[in-house]
PDB file of C-alpha atoms in Angstrom:
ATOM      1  CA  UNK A   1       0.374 -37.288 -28.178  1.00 78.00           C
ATOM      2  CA  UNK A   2      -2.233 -39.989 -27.108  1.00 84.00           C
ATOM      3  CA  UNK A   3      -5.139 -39.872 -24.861  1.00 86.00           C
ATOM      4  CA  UNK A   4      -3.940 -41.437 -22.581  1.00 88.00           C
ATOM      5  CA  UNK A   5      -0.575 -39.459 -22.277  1.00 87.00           C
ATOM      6  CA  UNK A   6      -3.261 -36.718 -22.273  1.00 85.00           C
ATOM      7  CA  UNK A   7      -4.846 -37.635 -19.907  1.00 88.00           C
ATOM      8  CA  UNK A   8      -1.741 -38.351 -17.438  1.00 89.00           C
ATOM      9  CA  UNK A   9      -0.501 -34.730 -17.713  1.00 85.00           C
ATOM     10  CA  UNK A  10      -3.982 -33.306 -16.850  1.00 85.00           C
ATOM     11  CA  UNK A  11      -4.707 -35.838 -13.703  1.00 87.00           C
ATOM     12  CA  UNK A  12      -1.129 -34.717 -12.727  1.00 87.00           C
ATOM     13  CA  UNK A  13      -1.530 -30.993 -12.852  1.00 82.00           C
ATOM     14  CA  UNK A  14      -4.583 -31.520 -10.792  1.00 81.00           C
ATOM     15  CA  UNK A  15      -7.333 -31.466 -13.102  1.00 83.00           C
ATOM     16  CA  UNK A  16     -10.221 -34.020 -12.506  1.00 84.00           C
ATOM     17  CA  UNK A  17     -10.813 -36.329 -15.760  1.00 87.00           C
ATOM     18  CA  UNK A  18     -14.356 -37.865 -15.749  1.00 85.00           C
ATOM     19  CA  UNK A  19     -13.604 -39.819 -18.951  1.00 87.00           C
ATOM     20  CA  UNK A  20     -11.789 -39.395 -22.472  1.00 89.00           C
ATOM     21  CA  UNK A  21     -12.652 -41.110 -25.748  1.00 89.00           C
ATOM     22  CA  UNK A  22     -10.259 -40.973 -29.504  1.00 86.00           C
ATOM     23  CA  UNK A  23     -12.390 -37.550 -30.079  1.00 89.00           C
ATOM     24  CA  UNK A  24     -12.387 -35.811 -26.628  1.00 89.00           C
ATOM     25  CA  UNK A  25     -11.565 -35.502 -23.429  1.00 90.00           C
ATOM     26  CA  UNK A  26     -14.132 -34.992 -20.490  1.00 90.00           C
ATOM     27  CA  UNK A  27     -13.198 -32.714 -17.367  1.00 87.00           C
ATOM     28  CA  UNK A  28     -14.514 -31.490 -14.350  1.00 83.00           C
ATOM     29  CA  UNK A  29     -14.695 -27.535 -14.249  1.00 78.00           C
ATOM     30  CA  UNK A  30     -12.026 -26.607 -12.200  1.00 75.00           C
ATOM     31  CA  UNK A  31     -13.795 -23.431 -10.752  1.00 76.00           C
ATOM     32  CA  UNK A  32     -16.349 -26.120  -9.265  1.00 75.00           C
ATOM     33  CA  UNK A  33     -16.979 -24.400  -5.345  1.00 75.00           C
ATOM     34  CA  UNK A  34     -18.022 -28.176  -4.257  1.00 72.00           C
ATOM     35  CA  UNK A  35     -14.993 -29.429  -4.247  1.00 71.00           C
ATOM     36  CA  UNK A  36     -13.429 -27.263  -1.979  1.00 71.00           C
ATOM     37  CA  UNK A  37     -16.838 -28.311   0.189  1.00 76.00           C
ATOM     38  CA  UNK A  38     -15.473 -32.090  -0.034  1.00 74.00           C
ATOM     39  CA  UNK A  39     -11.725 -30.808   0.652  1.00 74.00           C
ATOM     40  CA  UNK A  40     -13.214 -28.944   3.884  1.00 80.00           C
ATOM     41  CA  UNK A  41     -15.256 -32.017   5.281  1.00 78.00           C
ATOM     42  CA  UNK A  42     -12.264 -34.204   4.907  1.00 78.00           C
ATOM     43  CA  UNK A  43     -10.095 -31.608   7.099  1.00 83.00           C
ATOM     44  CA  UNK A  44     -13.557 -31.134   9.373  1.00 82.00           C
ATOM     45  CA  UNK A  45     -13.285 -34.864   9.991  1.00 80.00           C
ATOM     46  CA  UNK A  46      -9.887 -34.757  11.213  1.00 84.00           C
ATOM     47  CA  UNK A  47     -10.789 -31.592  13.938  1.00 87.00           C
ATOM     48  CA  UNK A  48     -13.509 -33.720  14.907  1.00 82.00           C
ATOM     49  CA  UNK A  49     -11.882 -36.433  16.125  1.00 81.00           C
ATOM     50  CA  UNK A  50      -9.232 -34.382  17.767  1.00 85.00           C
ATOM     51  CA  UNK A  51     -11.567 -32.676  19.758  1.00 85.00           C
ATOM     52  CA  UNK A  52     -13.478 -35.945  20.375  1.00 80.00           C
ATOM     53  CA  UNK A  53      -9.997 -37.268  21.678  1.00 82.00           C
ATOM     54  CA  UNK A  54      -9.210 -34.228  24.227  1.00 85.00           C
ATOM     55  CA  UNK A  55     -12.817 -34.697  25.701  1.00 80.00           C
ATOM     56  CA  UNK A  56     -12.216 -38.350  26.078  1.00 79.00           C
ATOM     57  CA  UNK A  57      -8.852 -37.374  27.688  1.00 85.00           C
ATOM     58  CA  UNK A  58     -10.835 -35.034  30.106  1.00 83.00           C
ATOM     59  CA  UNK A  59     -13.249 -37.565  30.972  1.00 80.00           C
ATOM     60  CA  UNK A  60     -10.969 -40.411  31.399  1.00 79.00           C
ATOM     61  CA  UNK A  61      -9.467 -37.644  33.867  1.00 83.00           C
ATOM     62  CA  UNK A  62     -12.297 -37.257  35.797  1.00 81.00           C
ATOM     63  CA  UNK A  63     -12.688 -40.644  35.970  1.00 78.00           C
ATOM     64  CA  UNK A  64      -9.758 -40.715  38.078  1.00 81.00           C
ATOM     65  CA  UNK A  65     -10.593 -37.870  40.266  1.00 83.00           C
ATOM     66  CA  UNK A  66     -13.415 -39.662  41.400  1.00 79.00           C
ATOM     67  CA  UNK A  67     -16.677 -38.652  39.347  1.00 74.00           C
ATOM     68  CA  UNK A  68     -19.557 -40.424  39.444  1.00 75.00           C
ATOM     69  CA  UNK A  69     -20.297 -41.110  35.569  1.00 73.00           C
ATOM     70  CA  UNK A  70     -21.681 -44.588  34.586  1.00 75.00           C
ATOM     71  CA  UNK A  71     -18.627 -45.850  32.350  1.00 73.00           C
ATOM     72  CA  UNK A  72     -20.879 -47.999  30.244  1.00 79.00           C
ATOM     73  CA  UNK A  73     -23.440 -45.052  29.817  1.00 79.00           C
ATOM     74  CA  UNK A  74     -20.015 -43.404  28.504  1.00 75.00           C
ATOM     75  CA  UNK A  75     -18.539 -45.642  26.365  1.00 78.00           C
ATOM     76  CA  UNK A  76     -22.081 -46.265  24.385  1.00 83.00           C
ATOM     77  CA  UNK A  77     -22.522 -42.366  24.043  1.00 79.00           C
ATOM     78  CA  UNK A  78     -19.316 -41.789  22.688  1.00 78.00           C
ATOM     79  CA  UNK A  79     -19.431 -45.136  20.375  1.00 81.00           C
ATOM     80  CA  UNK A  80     -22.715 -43.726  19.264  1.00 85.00           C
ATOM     81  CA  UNK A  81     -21.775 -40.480  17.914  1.00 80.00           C
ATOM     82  CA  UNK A  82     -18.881 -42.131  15.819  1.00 78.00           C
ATOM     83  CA  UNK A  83     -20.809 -44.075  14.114  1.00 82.00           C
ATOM     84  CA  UNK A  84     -23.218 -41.714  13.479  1.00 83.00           C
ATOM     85  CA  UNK A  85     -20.493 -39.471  12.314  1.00 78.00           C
ATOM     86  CA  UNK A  86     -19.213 -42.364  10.346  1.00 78.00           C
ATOM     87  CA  UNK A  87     -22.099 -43.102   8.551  1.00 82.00           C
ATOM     88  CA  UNK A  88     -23.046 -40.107   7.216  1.00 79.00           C
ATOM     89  CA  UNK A  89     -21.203 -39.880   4.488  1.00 74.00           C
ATOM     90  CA  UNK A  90     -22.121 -43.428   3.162  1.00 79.00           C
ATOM     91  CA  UNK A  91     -25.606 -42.739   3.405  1.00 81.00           C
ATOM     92  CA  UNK A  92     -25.789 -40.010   1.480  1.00 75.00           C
ATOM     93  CA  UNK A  93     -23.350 -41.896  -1.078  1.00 74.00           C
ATOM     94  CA  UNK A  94     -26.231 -44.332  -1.632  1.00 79.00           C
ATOM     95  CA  UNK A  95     -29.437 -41.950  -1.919  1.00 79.00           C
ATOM     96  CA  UNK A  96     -27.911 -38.971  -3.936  1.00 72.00           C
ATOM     97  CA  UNK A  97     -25.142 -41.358  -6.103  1.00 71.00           C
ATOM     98  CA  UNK A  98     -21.366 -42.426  -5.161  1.00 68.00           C
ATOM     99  CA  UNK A  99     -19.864 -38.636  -6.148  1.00 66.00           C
ATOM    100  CA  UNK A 100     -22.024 -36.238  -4.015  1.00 66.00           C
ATOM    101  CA  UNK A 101     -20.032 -33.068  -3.981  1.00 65.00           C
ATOM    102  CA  UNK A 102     -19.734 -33.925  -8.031  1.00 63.00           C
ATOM    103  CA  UNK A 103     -23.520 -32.993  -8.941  1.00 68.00           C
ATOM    104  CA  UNK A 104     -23.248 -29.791  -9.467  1.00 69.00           C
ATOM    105  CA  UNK A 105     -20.046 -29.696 -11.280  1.00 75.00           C
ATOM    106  CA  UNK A 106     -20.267 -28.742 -14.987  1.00 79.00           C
ATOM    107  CA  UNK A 107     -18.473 -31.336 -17.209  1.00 81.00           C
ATOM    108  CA  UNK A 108     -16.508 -29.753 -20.238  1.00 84.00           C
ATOM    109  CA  UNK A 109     -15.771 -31.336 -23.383  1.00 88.00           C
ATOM    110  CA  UNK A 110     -11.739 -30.560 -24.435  1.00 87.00           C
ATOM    111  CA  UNK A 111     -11.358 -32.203 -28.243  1.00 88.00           C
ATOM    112  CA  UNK A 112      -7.996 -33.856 -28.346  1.00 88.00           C
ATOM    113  CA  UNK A 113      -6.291 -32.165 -31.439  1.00 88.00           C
ATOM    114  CA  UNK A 114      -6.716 -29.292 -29.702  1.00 87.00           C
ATOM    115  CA  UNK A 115      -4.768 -30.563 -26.622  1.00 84.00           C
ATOM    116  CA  UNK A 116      -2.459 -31.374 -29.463  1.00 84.00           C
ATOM    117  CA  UNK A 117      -2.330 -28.269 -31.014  1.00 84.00           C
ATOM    118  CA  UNK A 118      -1.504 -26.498 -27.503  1.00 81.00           C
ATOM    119  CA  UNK A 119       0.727 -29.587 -26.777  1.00 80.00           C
ATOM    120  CA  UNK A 120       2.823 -28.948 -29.488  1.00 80.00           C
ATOM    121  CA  UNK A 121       3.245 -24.914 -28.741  1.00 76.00           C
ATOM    122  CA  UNK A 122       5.299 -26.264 -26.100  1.00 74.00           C
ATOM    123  CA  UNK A 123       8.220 -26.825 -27.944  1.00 73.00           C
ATOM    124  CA  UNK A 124       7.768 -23.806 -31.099  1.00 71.00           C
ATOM    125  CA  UNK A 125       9.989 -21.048 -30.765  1.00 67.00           C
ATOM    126  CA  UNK A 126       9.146 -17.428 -31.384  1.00 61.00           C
ATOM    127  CA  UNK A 127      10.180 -15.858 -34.064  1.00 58.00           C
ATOM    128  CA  UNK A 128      12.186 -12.737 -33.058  1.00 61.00           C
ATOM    129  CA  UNK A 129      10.842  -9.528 -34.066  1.00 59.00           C
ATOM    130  CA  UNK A 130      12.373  -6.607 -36.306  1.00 60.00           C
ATOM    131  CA  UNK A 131      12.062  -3.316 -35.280  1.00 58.00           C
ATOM    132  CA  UNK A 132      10.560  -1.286 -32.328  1.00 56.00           C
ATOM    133  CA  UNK A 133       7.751  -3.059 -30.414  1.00 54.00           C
ATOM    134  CA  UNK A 134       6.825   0.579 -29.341  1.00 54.00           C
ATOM    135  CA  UNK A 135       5.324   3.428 -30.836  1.00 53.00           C
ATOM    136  CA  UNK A 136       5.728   6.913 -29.180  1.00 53.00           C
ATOM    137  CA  UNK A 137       2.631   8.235 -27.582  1.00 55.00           C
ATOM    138  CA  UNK A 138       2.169  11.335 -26.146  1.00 61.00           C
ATOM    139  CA  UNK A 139       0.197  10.767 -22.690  1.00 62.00           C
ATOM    140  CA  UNK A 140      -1.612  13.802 -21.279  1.00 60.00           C
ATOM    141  CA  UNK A 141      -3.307  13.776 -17.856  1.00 59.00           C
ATOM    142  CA  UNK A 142      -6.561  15.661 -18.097  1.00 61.00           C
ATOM    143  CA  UNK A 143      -6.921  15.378 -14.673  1.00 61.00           C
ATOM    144  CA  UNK A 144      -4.115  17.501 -13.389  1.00 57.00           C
ATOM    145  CA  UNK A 145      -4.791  21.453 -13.497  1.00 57.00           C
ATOM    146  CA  UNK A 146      -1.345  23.557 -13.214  1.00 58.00           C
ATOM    147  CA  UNK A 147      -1.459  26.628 -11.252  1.00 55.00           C
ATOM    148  CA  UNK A 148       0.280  29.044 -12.951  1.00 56.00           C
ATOM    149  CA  UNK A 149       1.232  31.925 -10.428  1.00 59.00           C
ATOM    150  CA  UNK A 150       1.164  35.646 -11.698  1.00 62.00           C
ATOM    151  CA  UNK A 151       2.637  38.202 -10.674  1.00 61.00           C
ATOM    152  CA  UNK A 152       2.157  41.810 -10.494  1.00 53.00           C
TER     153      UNK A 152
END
């Protein structure tokens, strides 16, 4: 199979591939605890702004009952922390490099006919076997003591 056939089946079962040459194939490890950090901020980002929409709700409803906010005062507040929010995560794209949650990752070299090799185990049968796959064994539980009852 080629690389790049190779490299289709592991993007699709989820894998990250950082690169892949004739030789070998680069991954990300897939134990790597940051990106379930970049997984949570994503979801984080979403409960954010629904929370930032029900207190805009609530304000907008005291609005109407009559409080006596400074809708400008408001408005600049609220456009203030989104952008903050929103800007965040570019900034730190530019000082620490584009993939931040990807530093710490380990980056393991797969060689290709050894993709190929497990590749191809896909479609080998085994052979059938002849015989007993099990011996006889005589278990004995140390741990259990018998009471043997005597009479007189």
């Amino acid at each position: 199979m080629n690389t790049a056939e190779i490299v289709r089946l592991l993007e699709n079962s989820g894998i990250r591939v950082l690169g892949a040459d004739s030789m070998s194939v680069y991954i990300e490890d897939p134990s790597c605890i940051l990106r379930g950090f970049e997984t949570f901020i994503e979801y984080a980002w979403i409960i954010i702004t629904a929370i930032t929409g029900v207190l805009l709700f609530g304000w907008a409803v005291s609005m109407i009952r009559g409080a006596k906010n400074d809708i400008v005062t408001n408005i600049r507040n609220l456009f203030l922390m989104f952008v903050a929010l929103s800007l965040v995560g570019p900034i730190l794209g530019v000082i620490y490099g584009d993939d931040i949650f990807g530093i710490g990752c380990k980056t393991i070299n797969v060689s290709v006919s050894e993709l190929n090799t497990l590749l191809d185990a896909r479609h080998k049968k085994m052979s059938k076997r002849t015989g007993d796959l099990y011996e006889d064994f005589q278990i004995y539980d140390s741990g259990v003591v018998q009471s043997v009852r005597i009479d007189n």
